[in-house]
Coordinates of C-alpha atoms and ligand atoms in Angstrom, one line a residue:
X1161 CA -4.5 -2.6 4.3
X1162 CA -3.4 -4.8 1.8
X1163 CA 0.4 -5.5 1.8
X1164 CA 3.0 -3.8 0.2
X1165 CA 0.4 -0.5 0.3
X1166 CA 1.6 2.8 1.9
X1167 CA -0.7 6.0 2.3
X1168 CA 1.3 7.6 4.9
X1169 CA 0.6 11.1 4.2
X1170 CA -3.4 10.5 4.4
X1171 CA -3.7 10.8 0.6
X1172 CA -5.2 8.0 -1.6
X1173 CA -2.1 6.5 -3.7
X1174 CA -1.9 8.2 -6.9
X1175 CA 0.5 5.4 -8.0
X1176 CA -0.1 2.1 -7.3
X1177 CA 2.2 -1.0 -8.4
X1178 CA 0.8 -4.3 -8.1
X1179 CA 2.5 -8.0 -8.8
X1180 CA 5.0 -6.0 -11.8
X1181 CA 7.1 -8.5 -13.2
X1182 CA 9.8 -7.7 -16.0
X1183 CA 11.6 -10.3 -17.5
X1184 CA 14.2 -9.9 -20.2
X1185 CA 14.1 -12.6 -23.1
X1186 CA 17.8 -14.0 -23.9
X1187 CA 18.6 -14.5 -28.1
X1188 CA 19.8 -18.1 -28.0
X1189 CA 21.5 -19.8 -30.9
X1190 CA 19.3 -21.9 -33.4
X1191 CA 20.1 -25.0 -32.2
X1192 CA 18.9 -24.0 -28.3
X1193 CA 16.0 -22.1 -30.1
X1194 CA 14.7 -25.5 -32.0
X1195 CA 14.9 -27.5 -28.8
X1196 CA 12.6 -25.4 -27.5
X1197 CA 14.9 -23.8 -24.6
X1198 CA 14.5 -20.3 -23.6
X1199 CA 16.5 -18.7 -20.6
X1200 CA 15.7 -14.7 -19.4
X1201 CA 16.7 -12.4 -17.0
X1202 CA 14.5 -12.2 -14.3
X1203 CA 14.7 -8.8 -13.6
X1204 CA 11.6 -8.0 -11.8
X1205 CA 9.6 -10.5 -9.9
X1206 CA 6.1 -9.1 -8.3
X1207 CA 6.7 -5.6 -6.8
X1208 CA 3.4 -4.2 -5.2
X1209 CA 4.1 -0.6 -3.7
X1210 CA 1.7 2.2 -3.4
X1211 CA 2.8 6.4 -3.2
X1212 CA 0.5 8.5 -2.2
X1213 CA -0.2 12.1 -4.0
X1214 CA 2.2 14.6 -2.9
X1215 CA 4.5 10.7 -1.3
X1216 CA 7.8 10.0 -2.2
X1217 CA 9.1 6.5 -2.0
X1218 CA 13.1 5.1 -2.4
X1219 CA 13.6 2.2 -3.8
X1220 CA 17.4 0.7 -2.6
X1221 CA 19.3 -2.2 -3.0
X1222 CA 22.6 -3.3 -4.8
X1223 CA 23.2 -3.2 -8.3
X1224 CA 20.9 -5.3 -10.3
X1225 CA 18.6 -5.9 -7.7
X1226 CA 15.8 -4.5 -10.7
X1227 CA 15.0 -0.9 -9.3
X1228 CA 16.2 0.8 -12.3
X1229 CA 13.6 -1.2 -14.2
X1230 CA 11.2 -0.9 -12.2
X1231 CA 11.2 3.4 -12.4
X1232 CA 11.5 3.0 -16.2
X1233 CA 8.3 0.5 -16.6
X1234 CA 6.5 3.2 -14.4
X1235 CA 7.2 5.5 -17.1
X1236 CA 6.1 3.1 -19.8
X1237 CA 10.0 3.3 -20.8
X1238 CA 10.2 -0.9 -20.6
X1239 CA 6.9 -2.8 -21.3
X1240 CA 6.3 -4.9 -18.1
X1241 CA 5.9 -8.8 -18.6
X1242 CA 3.0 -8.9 -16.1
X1243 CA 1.1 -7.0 -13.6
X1244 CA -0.6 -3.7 -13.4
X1245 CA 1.0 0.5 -12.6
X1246 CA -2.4 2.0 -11.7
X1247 CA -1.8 6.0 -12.0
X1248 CA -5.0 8.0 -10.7
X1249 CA -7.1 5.2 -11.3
X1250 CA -5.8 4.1 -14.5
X1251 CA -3.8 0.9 -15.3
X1252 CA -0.9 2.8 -17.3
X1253 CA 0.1 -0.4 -19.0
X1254 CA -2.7 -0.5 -21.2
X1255 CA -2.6 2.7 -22.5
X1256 CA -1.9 3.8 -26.0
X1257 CA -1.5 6.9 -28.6
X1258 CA -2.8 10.4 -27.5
X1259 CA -3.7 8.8 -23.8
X1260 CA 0.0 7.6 -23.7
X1261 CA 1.4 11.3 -24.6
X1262 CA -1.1 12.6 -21.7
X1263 CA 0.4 10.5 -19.1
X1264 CA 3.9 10.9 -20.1
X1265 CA 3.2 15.1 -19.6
X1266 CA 2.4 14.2 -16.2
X1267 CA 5.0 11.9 -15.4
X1268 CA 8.6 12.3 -15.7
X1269 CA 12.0 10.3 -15.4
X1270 CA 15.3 12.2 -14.5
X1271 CA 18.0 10.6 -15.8
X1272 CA 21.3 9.8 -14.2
X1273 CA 23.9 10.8 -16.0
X1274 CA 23.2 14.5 -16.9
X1275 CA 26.6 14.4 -19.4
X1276 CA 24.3 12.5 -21.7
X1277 CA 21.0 13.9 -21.3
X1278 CA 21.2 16.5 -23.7
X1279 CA 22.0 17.3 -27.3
X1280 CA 25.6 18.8 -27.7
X1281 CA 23.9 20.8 -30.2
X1282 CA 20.9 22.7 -28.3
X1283 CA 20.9 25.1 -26.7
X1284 CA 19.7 24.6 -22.6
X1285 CA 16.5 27.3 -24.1
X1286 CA 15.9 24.5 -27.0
X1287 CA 16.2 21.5 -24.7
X1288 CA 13.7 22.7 -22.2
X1289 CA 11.3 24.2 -24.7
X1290 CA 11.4 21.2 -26.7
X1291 CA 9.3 19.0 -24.5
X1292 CA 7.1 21.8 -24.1
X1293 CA 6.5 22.2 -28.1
X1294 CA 6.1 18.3 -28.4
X1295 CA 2.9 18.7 -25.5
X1296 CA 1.4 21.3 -27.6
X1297 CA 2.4 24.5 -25.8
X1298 CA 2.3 26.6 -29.0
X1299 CA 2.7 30.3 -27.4
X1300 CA 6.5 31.4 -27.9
X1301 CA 6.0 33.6 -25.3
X1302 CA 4.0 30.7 -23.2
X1303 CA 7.1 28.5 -23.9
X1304 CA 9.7 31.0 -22.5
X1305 CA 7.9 31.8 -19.2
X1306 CA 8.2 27.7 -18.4
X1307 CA 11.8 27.4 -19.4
X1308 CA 12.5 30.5 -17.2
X1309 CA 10.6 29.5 -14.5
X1310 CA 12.1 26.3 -14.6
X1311 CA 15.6 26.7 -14.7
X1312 CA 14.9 30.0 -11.5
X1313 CA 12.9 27.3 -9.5
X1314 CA 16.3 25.1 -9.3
X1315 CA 18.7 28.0 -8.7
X1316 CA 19.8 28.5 -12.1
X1317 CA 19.9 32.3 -12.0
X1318 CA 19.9 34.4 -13.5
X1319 CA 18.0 32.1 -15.5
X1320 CA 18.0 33.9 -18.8
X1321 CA 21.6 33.8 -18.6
X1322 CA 21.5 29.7 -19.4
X1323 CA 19.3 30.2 -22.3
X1324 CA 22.3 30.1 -24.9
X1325 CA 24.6 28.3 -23.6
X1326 CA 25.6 24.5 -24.3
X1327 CA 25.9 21.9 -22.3
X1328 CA 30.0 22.1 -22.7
X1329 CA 29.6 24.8 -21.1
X1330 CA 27.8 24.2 -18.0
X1331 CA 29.5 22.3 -14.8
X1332 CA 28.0 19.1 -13.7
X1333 CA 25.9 20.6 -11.2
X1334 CA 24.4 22.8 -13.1
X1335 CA 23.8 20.1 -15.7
X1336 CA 22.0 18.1 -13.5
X1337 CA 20.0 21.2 -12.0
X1338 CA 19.4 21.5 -16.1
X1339 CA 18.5 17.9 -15.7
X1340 CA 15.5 18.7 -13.2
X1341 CA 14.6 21.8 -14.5
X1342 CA 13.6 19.7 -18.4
X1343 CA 12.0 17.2 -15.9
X1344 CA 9.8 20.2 -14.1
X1345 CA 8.9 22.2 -17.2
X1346 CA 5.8 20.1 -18.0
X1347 CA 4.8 20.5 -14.5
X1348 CA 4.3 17.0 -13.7
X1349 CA 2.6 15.7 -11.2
X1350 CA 4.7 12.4 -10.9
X1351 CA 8.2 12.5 -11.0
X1352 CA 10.9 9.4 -11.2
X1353 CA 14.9 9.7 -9.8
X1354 CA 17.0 7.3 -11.1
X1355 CA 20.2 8.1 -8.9
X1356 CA 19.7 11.3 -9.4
X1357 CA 23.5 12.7 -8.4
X1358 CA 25.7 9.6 -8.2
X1359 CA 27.8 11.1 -11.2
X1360 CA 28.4 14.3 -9.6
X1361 CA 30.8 15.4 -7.2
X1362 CA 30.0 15.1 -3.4
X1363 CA 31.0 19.3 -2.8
X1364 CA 27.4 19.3 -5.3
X1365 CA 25.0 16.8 -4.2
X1366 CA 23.5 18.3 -1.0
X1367 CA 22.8 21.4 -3.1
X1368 CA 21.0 19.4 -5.7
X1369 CA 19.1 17.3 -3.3
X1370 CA 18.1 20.0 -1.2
X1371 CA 16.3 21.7 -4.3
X1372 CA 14.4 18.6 -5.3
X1373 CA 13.4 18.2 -2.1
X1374 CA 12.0 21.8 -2.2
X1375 CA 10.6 21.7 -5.6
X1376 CA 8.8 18.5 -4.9
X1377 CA 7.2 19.7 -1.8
X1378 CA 6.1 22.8 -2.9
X1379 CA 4.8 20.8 -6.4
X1380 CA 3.5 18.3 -4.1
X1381 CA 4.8 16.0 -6.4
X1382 CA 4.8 12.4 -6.0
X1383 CA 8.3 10.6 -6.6
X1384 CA 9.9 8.0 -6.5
X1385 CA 14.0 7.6 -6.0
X1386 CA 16.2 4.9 -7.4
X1387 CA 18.9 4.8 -5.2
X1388 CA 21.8 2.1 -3.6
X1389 CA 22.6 5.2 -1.4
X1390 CA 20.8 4.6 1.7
X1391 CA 21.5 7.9 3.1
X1392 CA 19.8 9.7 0.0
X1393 CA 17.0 7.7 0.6
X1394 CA 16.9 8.8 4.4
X1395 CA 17.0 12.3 3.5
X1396 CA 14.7 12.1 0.7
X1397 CA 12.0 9.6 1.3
X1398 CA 9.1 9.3 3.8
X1399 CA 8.9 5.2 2.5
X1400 CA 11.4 2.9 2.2
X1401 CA 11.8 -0.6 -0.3
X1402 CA 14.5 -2.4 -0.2
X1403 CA 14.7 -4.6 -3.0
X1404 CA 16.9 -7.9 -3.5
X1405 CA 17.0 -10.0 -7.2
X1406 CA 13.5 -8.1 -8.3
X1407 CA 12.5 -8.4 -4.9
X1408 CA 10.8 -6.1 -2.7
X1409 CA 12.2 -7.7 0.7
X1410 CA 11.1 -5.1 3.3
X1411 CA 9.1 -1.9 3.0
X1412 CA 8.0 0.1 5.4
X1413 CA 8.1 4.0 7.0
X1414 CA 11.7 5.2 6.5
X1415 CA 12.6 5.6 10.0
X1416 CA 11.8 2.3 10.9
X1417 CA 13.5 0.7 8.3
X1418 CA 16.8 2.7 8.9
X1419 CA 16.7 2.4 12.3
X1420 CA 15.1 -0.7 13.2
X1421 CA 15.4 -3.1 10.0
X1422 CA 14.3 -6.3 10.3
X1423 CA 15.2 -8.6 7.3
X1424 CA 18.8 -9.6 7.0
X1425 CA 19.2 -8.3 4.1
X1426 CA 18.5 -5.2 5.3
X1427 CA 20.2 -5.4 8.2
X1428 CA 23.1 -6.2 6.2
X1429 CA 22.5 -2.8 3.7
X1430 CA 22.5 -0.5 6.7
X1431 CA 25.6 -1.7 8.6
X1432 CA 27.6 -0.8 5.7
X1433 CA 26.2 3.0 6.3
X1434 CA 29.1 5.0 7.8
X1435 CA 28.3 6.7 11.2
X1436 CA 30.5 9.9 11.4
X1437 CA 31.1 9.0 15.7
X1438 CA 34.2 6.6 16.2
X1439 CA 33.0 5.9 19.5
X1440 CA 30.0 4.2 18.8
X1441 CA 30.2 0.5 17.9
X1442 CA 28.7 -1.0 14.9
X1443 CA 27.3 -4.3 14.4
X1444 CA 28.2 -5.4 10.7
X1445 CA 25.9 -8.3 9.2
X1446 CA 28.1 -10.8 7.3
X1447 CA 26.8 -11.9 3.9
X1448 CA 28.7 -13.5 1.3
X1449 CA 29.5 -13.6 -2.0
X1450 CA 27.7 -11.2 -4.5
X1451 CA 24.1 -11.3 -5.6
X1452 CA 23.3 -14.7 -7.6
X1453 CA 22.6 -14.7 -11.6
X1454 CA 19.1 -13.0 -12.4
X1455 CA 18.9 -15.6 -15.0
X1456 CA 19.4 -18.4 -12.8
X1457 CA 17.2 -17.4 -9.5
X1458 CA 17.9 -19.5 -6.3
X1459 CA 14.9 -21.8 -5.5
X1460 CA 13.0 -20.4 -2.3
X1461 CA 14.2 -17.2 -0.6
X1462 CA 16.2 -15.3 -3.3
X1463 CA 18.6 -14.1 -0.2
X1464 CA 19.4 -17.7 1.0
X1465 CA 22.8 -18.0 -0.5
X1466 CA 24.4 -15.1 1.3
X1467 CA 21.9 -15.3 4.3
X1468 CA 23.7 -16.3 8.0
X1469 CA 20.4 -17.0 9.6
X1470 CA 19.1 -19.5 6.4
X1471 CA 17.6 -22.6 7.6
X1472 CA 16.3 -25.8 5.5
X1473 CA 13.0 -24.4 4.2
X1474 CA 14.5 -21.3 3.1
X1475 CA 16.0 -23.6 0.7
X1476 CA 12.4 -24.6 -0.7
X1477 CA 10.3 -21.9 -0.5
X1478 CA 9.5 -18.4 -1.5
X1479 CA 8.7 -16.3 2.4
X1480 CA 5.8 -14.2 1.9
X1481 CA 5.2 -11.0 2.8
X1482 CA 5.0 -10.4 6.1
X1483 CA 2.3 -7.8 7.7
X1484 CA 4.4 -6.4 10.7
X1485 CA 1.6 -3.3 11.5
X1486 CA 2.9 0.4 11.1
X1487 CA 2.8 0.2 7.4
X1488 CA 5.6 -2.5 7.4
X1489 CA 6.4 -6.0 5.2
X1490 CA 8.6 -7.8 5.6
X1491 CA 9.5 -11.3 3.4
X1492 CA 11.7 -13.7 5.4
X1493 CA 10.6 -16.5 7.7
X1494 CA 11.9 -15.6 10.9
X1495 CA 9.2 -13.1 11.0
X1496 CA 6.4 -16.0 10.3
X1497 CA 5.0 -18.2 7.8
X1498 CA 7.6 -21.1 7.9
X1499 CA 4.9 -23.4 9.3
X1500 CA 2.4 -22.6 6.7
X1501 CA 5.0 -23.3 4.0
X1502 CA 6.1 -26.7 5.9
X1503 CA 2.3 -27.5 5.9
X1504 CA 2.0 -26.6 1.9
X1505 CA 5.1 -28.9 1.0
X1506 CA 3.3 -31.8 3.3
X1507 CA 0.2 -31.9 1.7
X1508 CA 1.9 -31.6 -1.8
Ligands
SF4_141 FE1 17.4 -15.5 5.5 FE2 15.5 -17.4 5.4 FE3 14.9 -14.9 6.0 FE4 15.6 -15.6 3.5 S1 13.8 -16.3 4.6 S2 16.2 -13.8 4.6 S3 17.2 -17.1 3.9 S4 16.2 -16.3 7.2

């Protein structure tokens, strides 16, 4: 099984991510341009992940550790710089015109913020049918059955009650359960969460999350969640990545990686998770400092700056990833491949 691949519910992947790099030109002034400099945010920096059909997958880390970017170059929303999004066989990064539109019926982003997802000015009815006019549903009648549908399958009922109002007049909740219901009206198959209910309160977000959980099994939709929440991601996702500075630095089964993480980084992540028994002791991982400039990457292990167990060739190199068995990878050399990379520098 090639690395950084996950088939864990026996399905062959319908998305498959392989060496995606996104990096984000800076505009320089002349003067840098006509010597010939160029700097860029490295946001991304050689994901490889696989979800199988009907798989869901979180993707975690701190802020600006490039998993946002990475859900919106699945969705063709960013151009990648390199690499290839194979969706049901088909590399998604070539695509253009009329086979673009037909993949972007069958995949779908939910945004974050559902106070900005819609036009003050439609109606929830005209927001949800709108999408569906735009994919060439062309039955009024056709068109209402899907909004209706959609807004009853995430508890917004009675749902012809929501056709005419505005989004002033909705609660955050229900905005955001308006926010999944526009991204299940196509009936995708594929279906991206980019912290899906971070901006809501927390009375809300077990109701939300408990819906697309249900709609997504019962879809057997694939999805993936963008997430620095690691107890979303537990509740949500049968595969974990945790990504560091465009990084994925461990990926494995959820379970394991909650319970028994291996890379420090990791490690680190999960001993911030509250546990809700003051009797049990915690173990918390020490790192420093805040996550280094994506313009300015450090040389070898992204991590080593912050890391406690760093040692000299950490420094140098770039760990690669790991095969730990089980459907696990891990990218740090305490796990292995430190004498390989001490051999590489020798016979440079
Ligand atoms: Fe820490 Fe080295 Fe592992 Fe990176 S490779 S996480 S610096 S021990």
């Amino acid at each position: 099984m090639a690395v950084g691949r996950v088939v864990s519910n026996g399905h062959e992947p319908l998305l498959e991510v392989r060496d995606l790099v996104k990096h984000f030109p800076l505009k320089r002034g002349m003067l840098a341009n006509l010597a010939g400099e160029s700097e860029a945010v490295h946001a991304v920096n050689g994901v490889s992940f696989s979800v199988p059909r009907g798989g869901s997958i979180g993707l975690a880390g701190e802020s600006g550790c490039g998993k946002s970017t990475t859900a919106k170059m699945l969705l063709r929303l960013f151009e990648p710089t390199s690499g290839q999004i194979i969706f049901d066989g088909q590399d998604i990064v070539t695509l253009k015109g009329a086979e673009l539109k037909a993949f972007r019926r069958r995949a779908q982003l939910m945004f974050q913020n559902p106070y900005e997802s819609f036009s003050p000015r439609f109606t929830i009815f005209r927001s949800l049918a709108e999408p569906l006019l735009i994919h060439g549903v062309k039955s009024a009648d056709e068109r209402t059955r899907r909004v209706w549908q959609a807004l009853n399958d995430v508890n917004l009922q009675p749902a012809e009650s929501f056709f005419q109002k505005f989004p002033h007049q909705l609660s955050g909740g229900q905005l955001q359960r308006v926010v999944l219901a526009r991204s299940l009206v196509l009936e995708p198959e594929f279906l991206a969460a980019d912290e899906p209910v971070s901006m809501l309160d927390v009375s809300v977000r077990a109701g939300i999350l408990n819906t697309m959980k249900e709609q997504a099994a019962q879809r057997n939709l694939t999805t993936v969640y963008i997430s620095h929440d690691l107890s979303l991601i537990q509740y949500l996702c049968e595969t974990t990545a945790i990504m560091y500075l465009g990084q994925i630095v461990e990926l494995g089964p959820t379970a394991g990686v909650i319970n028994e993480p291996q890379h420090p980084y990791t490690k680190a992540l999960i001993s911030t998770i509250p546990i809700p028994e003051p009797e049990r002791k915690k173990t918390t991982i020490p790192i420093e400092g805040g996550v280094p400039s994506a313009i300015n990457l450090p040389s070898g292990c992204p991590f080593h700056p912050r890391c406690p167990y760093a040692m000299d060739i950490c420094k140098r190199k770039v760990p690669p990833p790991l095969d730990l068995g089980q459907g696990r990878t891990v990218r740090c050399f305490l796990y292995g491949g430190k004498d390989e990379a001490e051999k590489s520098e020798v016979a440079a």
